[in-house]
XYZ file of C-alpha atoms in Angstrom:
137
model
C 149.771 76.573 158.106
C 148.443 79.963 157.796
C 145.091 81.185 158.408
C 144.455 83.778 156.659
C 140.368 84.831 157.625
C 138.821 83.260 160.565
C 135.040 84.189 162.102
C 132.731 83.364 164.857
C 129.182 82.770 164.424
C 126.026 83.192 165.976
C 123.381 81.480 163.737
C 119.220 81.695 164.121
C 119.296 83.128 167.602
C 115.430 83.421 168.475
C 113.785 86.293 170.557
C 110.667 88.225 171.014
C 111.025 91.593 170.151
C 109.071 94.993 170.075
C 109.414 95.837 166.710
C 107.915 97.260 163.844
C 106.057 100.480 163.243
C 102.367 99.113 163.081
C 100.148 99.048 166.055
C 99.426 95.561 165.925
C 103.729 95.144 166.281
C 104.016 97.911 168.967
C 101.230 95.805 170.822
C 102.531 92.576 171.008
C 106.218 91.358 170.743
C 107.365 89.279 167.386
C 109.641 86.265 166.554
C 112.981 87.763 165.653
C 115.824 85.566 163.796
C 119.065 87.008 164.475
C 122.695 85.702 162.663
C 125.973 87.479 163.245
C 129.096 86.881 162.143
C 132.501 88.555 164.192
C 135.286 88.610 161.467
C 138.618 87.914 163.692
C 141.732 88.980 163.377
C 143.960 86.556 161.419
C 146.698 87.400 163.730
C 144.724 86.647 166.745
C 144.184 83.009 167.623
C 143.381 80.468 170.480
C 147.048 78.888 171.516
C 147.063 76.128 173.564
C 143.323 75.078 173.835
C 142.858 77.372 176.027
C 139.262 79.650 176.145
C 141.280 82.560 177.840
C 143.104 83.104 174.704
C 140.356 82.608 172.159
C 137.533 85.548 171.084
C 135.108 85.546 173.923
C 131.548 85.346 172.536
C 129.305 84.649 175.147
C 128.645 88.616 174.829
C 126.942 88.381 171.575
C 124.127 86.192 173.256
C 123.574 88.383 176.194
C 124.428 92.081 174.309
C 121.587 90.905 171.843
C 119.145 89.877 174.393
C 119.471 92.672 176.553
C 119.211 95.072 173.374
C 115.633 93.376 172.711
C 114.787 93.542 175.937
C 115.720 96.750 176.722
C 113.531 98.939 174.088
C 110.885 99.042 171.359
C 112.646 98.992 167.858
C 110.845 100.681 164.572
C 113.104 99.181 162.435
C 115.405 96.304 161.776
C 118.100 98.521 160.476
C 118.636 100.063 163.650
C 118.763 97.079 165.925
C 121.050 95.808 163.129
C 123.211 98.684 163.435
C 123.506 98.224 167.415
C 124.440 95.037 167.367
C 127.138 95.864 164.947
C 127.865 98.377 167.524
C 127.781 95.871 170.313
C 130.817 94.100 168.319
C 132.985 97.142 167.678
C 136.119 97.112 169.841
C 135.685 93.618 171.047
C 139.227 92.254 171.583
C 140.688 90.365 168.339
C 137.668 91.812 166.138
C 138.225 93.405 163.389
C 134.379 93.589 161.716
C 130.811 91.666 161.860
C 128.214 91.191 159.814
C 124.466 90.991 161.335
C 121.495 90.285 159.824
C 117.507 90.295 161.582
C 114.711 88.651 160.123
C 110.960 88.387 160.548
C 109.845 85.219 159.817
C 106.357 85.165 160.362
C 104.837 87.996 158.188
C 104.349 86.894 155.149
C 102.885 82.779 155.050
C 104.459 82.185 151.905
C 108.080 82.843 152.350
C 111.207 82.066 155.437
C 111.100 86.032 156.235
C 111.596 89.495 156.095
C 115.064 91.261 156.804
C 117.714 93.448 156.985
C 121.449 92.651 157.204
C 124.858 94.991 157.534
C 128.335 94.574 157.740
C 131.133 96.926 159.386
C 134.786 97.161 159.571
C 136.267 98.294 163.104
C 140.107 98.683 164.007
C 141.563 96.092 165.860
C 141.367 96.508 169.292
C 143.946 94.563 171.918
C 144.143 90.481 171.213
C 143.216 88.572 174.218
C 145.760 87.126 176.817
C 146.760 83.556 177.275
C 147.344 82.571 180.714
C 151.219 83.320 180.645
C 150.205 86.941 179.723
C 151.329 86.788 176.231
C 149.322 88.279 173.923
C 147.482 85.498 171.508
C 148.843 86.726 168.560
C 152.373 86.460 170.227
C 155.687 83.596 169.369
């Protein structure tokens, strides 16, 4: 078998964020709906079961939460944009999509949002533990 596209996902992850550009949202943080999507490297791929040759992704939790917590955002687009940047040159990924949404401004619908996807060059595939490269015989 060959796999041909493979992804990791982080789906729904809720924080409170300072964002928007009204006073009412620079006053008082907001539910935030975050979804990202790493885009692996086919070539790159957990051998042997074992989680120190698989896409680490315990960063995309943290990175996001400490980008919320770390600053007042105007818009969506440019959180989006750093976490896209928080993805770029992660070992065995080669692009990510990330979308934010609002979902309590408007009663009457699931939310408000803005979403972006990037390509990045493949940066070094992860290790397994006999120091052979994941994508490796």
């Amino acid at each position: 078998m060959t796999v041909t596209r493979h992804s990791l996902s982080l789906t729904d992850f809720a924080v409170e964020a300072s964002i928007g550009i009204h006073d009412f949202e620079k006053a008082a943080r907001q539910r935030l709906l975050i979804c990202v999507r790493l885009r692996l490297d086919p070539a790159v791929r957990a051998r042997h079961d074992d989680i120190a040759t698989a896409v680490d992704y315990d960063f995309l939790r943290a990175g996001i939460a400490a980008l919320v917590a770390g600053r007042h955002y105007n818009l969506q687009e440019t959180l989006v944009e750093d976490i896209l940047a928080l993805c770029a040159g992660r070992p065995g990924v080669i692009g990510a999509w990330a979308a934010s949404r609002k979902p309590d401004v408007y009663p009457d619908c699931a939310g408000v949002g803005y979403e972006a996807e990037a390509d990045f060059a493949p940066a070094a595939a992860p290790e397994d533990a006999d120091g052979v490269e994941a994508d490796g015989g």
